[in-house]
PDB file of C-alpha atoms in Angstrom:
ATOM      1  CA  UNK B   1       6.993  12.508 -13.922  1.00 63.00           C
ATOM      2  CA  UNK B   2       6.495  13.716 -10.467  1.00 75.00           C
ATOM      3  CA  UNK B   3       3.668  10.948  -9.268  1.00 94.00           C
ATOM      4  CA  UNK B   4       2.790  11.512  -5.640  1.00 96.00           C
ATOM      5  CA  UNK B   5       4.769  13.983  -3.195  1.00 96.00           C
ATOM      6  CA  UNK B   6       5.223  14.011   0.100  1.00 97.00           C
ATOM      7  CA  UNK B   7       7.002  16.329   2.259  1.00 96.00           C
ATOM      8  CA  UNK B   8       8.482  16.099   5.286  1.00 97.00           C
ATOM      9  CA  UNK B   9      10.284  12.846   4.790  1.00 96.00           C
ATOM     10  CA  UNK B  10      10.977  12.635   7.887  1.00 96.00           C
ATOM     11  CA  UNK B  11       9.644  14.539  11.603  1.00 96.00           C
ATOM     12  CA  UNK B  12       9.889  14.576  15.334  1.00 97.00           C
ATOM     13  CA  UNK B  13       7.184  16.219  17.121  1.00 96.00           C
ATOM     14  CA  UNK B  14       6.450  16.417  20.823  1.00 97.00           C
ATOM     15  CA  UNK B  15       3.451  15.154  22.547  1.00 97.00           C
ATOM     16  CA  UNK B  16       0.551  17.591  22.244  1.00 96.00           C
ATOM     17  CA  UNK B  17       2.175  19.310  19.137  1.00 97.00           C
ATOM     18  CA  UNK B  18       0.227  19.585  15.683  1.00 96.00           C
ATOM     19  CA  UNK B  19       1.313  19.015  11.980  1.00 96.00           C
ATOM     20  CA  UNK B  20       0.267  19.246   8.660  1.00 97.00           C
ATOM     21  CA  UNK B  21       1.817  16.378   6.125  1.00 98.00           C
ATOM     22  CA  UNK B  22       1.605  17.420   3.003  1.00 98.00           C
ATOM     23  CA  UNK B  23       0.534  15.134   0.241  1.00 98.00           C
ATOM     24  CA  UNK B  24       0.297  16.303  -3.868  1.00 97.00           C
ATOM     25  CA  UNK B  25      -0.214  14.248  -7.219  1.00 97.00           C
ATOM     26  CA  UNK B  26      -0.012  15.429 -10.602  1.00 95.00           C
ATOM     27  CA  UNK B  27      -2.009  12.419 -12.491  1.00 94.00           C
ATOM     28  CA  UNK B  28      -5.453  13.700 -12.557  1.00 93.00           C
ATOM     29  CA  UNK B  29      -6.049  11.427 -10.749  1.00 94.00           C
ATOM     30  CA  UNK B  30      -9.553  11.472  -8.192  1.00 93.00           C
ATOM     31  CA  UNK B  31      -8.873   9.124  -5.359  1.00 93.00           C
ATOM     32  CA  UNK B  32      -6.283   9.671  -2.471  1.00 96.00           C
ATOM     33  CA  UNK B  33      -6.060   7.734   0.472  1.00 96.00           C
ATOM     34  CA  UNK B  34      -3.594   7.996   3.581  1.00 97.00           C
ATOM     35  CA  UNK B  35      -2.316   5.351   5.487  1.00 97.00           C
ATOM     36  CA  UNK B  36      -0.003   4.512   8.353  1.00 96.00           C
ATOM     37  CA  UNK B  37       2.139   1.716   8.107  1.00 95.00           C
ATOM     38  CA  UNK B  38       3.477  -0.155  11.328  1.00 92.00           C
ATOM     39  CA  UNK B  39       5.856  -2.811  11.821  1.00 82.00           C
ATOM     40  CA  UNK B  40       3.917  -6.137  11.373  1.00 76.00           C
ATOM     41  CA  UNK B  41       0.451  -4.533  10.787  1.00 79.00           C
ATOM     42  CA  UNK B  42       0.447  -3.946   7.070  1.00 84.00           C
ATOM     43  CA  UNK B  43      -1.004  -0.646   5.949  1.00 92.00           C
ATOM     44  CA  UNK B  44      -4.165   0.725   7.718  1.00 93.00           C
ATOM     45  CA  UNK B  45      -6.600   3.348   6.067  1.00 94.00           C
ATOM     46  CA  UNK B  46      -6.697   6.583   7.640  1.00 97.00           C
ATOM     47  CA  UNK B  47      -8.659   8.743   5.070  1.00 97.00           C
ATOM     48  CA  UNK B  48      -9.898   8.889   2.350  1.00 96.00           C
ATOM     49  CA  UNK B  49     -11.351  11.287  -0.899  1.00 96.00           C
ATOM     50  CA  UNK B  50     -12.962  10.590  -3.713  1.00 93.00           C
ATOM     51  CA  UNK B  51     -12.726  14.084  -5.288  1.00 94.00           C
ATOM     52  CA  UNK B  52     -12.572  17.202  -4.738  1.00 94.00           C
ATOM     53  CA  UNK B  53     -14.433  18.827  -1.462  1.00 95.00           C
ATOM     54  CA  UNK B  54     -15.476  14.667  -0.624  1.00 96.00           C
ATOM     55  CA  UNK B  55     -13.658  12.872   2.379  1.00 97.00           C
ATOM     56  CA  UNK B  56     -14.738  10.317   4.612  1.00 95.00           C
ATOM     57  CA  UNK B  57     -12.795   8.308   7.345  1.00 96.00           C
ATOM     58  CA  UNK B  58     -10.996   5.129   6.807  1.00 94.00           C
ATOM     59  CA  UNK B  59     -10.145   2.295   9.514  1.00 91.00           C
ATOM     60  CA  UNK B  60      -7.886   4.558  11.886  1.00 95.00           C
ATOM     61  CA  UNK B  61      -9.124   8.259  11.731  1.00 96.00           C
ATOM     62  CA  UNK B  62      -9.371   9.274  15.096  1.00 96.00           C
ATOM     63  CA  UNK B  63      -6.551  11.864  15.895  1.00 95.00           C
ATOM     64  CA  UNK B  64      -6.290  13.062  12.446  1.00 97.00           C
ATOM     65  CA  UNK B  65      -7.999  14.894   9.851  1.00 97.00           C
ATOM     66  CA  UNK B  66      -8.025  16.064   6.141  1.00 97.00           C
ATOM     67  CA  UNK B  67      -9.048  18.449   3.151  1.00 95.00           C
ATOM     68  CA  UNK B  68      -9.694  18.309  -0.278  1.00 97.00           C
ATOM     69  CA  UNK B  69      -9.911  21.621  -1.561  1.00 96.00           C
ATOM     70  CA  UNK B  70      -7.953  20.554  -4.806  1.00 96.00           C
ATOM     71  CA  UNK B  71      -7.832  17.468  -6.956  1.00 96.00           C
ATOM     72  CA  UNK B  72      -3.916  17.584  -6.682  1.00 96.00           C
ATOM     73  CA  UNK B  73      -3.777  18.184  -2.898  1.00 97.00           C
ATOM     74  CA  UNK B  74      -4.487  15.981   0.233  1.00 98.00           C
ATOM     75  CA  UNK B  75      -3.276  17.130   3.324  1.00 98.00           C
ATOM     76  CA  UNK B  76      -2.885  14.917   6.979  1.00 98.00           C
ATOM     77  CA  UNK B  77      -3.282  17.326   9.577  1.00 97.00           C
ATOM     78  CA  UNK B  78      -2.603  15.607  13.072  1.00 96.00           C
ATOM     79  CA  UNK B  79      -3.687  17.638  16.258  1.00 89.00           C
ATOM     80  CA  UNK B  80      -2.454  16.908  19.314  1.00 93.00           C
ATOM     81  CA  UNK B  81       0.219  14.045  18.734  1.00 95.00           C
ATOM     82  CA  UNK B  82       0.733  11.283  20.803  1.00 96.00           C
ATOM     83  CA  UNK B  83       3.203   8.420  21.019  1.00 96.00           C
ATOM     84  CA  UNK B  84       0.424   6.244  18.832  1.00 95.00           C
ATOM     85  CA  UNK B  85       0.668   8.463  16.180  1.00 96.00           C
ATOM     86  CA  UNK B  86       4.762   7.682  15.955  1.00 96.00           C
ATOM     87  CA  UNK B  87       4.735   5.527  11.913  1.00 97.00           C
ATOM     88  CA  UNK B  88       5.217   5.651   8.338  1.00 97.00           C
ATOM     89  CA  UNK B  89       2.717   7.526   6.934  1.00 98.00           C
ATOM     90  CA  UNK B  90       1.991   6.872   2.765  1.00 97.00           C
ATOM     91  CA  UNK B  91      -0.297   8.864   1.074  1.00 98.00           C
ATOM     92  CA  UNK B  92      -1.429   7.060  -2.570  1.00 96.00           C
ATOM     93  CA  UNK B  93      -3.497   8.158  -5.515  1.00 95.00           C
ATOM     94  CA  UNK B  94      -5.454   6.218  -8.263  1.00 91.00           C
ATOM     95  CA  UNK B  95      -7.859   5.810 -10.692  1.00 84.00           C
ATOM     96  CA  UNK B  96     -10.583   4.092  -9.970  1.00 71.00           C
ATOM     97  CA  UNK B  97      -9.953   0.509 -11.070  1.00 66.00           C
ATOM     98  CA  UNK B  98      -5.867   0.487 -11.020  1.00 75.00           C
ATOM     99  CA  UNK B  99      -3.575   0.098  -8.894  1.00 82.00           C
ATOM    100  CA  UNK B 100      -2.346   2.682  -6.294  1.00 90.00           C
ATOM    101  CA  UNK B 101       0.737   5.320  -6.937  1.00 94.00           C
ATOM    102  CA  UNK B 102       2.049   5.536  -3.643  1.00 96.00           C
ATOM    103  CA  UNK B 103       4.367   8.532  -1.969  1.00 96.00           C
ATOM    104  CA  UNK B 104       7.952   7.405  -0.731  1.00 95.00           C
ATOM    105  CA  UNK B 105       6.186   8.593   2.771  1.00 96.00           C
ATOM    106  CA  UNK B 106       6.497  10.185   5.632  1.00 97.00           C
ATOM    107  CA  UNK B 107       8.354   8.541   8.953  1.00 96.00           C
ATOM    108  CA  UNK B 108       6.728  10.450  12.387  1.00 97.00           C
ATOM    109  CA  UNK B 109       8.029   9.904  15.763  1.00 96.00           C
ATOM    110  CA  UNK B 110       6.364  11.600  18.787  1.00 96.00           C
ATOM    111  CA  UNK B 111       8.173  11.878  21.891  1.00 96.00           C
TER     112      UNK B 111
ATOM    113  CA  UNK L   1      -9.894 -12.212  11.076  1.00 56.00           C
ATOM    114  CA  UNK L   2      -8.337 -11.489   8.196  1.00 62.00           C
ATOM    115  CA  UNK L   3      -9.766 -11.323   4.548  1.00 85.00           C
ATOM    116  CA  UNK L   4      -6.502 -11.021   3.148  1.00 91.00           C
ATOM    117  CA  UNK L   5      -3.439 -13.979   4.202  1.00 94.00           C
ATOM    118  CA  UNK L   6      -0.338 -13.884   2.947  1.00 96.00           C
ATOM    119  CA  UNK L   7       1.853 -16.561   3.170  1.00 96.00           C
ATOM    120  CA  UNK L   8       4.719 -17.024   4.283  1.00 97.00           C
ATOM    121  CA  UNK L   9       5.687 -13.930   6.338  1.00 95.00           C
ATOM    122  CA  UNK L  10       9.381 -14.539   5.519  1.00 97.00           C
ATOM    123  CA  UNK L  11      11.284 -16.227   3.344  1.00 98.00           C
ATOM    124  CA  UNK L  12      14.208 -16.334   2.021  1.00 97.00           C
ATOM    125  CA  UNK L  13      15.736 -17.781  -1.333  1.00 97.00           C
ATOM    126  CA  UNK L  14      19.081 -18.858  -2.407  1.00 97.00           C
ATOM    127  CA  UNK L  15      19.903 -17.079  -5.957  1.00 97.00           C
ATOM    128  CA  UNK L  16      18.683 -18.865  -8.628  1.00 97.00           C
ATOM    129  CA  UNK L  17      16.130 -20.694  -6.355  1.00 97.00           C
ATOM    130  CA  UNK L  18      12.217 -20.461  -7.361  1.00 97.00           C
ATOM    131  CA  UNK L  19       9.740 -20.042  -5.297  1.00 97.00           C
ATOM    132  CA  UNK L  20       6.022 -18.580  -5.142  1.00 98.00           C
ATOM    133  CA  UNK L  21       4.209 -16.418  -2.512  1.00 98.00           C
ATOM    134  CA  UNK L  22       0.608 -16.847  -1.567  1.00 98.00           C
ATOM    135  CA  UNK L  23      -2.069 -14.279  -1.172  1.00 97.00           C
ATOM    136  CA  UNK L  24      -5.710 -16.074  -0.506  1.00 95.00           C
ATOM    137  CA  UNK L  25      -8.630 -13.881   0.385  1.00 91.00           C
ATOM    138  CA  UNK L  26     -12.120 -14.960   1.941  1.00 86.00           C
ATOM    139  CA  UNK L  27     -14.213 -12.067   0.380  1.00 75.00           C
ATOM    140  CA  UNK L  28     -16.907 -12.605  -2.134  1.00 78.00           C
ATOM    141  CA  UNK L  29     -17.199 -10.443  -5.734  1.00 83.00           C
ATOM    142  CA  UNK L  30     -13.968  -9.832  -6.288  1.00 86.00           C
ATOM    143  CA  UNK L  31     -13.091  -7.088  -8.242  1.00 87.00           C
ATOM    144  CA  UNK L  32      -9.525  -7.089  -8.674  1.00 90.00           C
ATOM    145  CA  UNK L  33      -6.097  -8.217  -7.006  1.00 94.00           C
ATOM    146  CA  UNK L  34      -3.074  -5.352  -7.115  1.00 95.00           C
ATOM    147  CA  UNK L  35       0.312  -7.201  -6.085  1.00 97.00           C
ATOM    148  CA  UNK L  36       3.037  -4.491  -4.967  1.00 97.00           C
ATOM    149  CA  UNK L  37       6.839  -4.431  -3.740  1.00 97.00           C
ATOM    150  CA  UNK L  38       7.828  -2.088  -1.314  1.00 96.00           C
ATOM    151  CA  UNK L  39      11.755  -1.835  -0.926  1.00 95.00           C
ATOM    152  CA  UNK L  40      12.800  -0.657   3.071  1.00 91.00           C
ATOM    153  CA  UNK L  41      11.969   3.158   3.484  1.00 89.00           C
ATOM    154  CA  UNK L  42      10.054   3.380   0.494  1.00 93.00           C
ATOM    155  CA  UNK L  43       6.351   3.346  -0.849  1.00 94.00           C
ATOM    156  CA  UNK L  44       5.150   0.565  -2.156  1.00 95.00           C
ATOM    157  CA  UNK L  45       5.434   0.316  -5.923  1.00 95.00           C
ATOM    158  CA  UNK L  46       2.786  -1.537  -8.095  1.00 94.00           C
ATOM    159  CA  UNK L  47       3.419  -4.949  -9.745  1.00 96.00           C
ATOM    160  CA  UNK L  48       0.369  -6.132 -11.136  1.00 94.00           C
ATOM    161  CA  UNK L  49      -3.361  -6.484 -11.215  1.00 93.00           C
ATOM    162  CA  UNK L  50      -5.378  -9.354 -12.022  1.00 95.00           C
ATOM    163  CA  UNK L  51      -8.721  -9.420 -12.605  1.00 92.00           C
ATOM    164  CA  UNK L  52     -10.171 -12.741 -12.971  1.00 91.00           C
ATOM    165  CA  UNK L  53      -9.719 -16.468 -12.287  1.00 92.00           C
ATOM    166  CA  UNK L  54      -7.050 -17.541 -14.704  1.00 95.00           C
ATOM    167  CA  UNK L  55      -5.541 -14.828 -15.317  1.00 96.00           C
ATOM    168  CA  UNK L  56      -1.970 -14.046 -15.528  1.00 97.00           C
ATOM    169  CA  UNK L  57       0.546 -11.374 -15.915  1.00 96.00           C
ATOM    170  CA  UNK L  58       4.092 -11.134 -16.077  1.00 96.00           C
ATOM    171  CA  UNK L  59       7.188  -9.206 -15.066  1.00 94.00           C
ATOM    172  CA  UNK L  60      10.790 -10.266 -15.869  1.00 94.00           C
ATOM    173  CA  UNK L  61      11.078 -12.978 -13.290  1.00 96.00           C
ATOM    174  CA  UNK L  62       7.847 -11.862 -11.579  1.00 97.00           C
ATOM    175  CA  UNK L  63       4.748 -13.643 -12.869  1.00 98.00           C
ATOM    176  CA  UNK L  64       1.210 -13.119 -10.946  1.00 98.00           C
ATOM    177  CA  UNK L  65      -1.507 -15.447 -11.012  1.00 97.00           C
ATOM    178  CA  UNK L  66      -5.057 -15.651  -9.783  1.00 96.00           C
ATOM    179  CA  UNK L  67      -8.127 -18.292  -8.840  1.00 92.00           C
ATOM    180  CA  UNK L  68     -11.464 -17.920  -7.353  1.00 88.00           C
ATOM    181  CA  UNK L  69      -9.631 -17.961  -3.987  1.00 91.00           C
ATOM    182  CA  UNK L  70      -5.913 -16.972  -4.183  1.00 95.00           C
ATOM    183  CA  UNK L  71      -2.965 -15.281  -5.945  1.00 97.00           C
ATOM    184  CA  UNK L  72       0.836 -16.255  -6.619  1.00 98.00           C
ATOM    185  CA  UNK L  73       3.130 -14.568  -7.452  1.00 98.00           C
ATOM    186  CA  UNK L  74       5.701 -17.216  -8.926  1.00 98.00           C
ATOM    187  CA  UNK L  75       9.527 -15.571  -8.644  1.00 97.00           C
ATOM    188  CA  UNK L  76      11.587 -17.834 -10.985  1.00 97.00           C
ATOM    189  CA  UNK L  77      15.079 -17.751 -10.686  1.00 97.00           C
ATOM    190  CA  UNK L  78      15.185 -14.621  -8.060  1.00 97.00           C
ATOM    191  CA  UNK L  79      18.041 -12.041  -7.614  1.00 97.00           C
ATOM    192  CA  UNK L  80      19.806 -10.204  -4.719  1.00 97.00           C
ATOM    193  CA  UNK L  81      18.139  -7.094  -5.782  1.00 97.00           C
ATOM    194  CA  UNK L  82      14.836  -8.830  -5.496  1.00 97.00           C
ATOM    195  CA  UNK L  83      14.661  -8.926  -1.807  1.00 98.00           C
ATOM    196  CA  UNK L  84      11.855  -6.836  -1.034  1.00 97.00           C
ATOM    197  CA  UNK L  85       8.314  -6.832   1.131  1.00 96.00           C
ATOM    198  CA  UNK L  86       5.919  -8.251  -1.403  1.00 97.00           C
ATOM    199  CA  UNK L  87       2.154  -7.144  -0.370  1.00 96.00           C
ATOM    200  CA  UNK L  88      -1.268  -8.012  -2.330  1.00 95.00           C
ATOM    201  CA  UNK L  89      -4.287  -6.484  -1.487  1.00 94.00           C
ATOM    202  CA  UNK L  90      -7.842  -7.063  -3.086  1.00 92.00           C
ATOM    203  CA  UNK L  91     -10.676  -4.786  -3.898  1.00 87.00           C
ATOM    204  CA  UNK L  92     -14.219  -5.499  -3.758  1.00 83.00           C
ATOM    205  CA  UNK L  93     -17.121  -4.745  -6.873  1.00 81.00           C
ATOM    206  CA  UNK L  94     -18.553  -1.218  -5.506  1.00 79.00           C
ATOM    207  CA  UNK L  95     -15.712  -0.183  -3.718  1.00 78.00           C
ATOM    208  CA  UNK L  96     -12.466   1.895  -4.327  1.00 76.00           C
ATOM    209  CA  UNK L  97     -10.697   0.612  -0.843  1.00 85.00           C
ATOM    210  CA  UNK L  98      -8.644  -2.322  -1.301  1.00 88.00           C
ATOM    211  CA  UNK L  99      -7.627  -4.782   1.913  1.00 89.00           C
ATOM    212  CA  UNK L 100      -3.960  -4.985   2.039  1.00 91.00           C
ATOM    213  CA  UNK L 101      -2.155  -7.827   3.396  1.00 92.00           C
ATOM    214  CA  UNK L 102       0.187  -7.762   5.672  1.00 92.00           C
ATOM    215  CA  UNK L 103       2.635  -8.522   3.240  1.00 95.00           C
ATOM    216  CA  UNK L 104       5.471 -11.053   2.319  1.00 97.00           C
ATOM    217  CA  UNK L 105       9.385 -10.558   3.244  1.00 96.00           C
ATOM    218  CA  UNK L 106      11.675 -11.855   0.955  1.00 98.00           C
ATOM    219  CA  UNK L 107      15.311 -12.182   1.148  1.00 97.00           C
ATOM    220  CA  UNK L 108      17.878 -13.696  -1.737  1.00 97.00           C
ATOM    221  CA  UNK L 109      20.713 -14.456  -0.794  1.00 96.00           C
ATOM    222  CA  UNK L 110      23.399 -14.270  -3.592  1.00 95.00           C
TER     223      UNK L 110
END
């Protein structure tokens, strides 16, 4: 009864430094989607896939980028962090027509 | 501009005291309308989707309702432990990326 996984929970990485969050599901299901959330801004889409081996950019892509190599797996690679990149990051799965399972996410900071 | 308001941004409830939150959206060909809560620190967890104009669904004290232009979700006699962020966000026909809102804090006091 796993849902959606996210590790770390929580991270502090220094500016120019590079990370990998980690995102799984075990409900079959084909969409993921990250997001950051922000304080007052709501949740903005950074990527997402369809399926398997099929991405394509959100609202807020740019210093980030993913893979889909597995239905289960969605990974958030961030190169280069900066200070902008410091928020709550969710990953969330669905089917196509119901509502989103959301991670309990992952809080950056970059320093 | 926004296509998704919520309304208020805050508000906070006495225990016991009704209330409803608003979520109106200016798109066209709606699709559906996904209401969520998302406790502090947490992902948000889903409530509810409606589907059409009329519809309504409920959820112990939660009940979700929809026209051509808005959503409430009605919270009737509210709890301590239902202080939460409340969000809504709507998805289009031919799409699979909903428009969140920026959401709806809500505090009861007991």
């Amino acid at each position: 009864n796993a849902g959606v996984t996210q590790t770390p929970k929580f991270r502090i990485l220094k500016i120019g430094q590079s990370m990998t969050l980690q995102c799984a599901q075990d409900m079959n299901h084909n969409y993921m989607y990250w997001y950051r959330q922000d304080p007052g801004m709501g949740l903005k889409l950074i990527y997402y896939s369809v399926g398997a081996g099929i991405t394509d950019k959100g609202e807020v892509p740019n210093g980030y980028n993913v893979s889909r190599s597995t239905t289960e797996d969605f990974p958030l690679r961030l190169e280069l962090a900066a200070p902008s990149q410091t928020s709550v990051y969710f990953c969330a799965s669905s089917s196509r027509s119901e509502g989103y399972t959301f991670g309990s996410g992952t809080r950056l900071t970059v320093v | 501009e926004d296509q998704v308001t919520q309304s208020p941004e805050a508000l906070r409830l006495q225990e016991g005291e009704s209330s409803s939150l608003n979520c109106s959206y200016t798109v066209s060909g709606l699709r559906g309308l996904f209401w969520y809560r998302q406790d502090p620190g947490k992902g948000p967890e889903f409530l509810f989707t409606l589907y059409s104009a009329g519809e309504e669904k409920e959820k112990e004290r939660l009940k979700a309702t929809l026209t051509k232009k808005e959503s409430f979700l009605h919270i009737t006699a509210p709890k301590p432990e239902d202080s939460a962020t409340y969000l809504c966000a709507v998805l289009l026909r031919g799409s699979y990326i909903p428009t969140f809102g920026r959401g709806t804090s809500l505090i009861v006091h007991p």
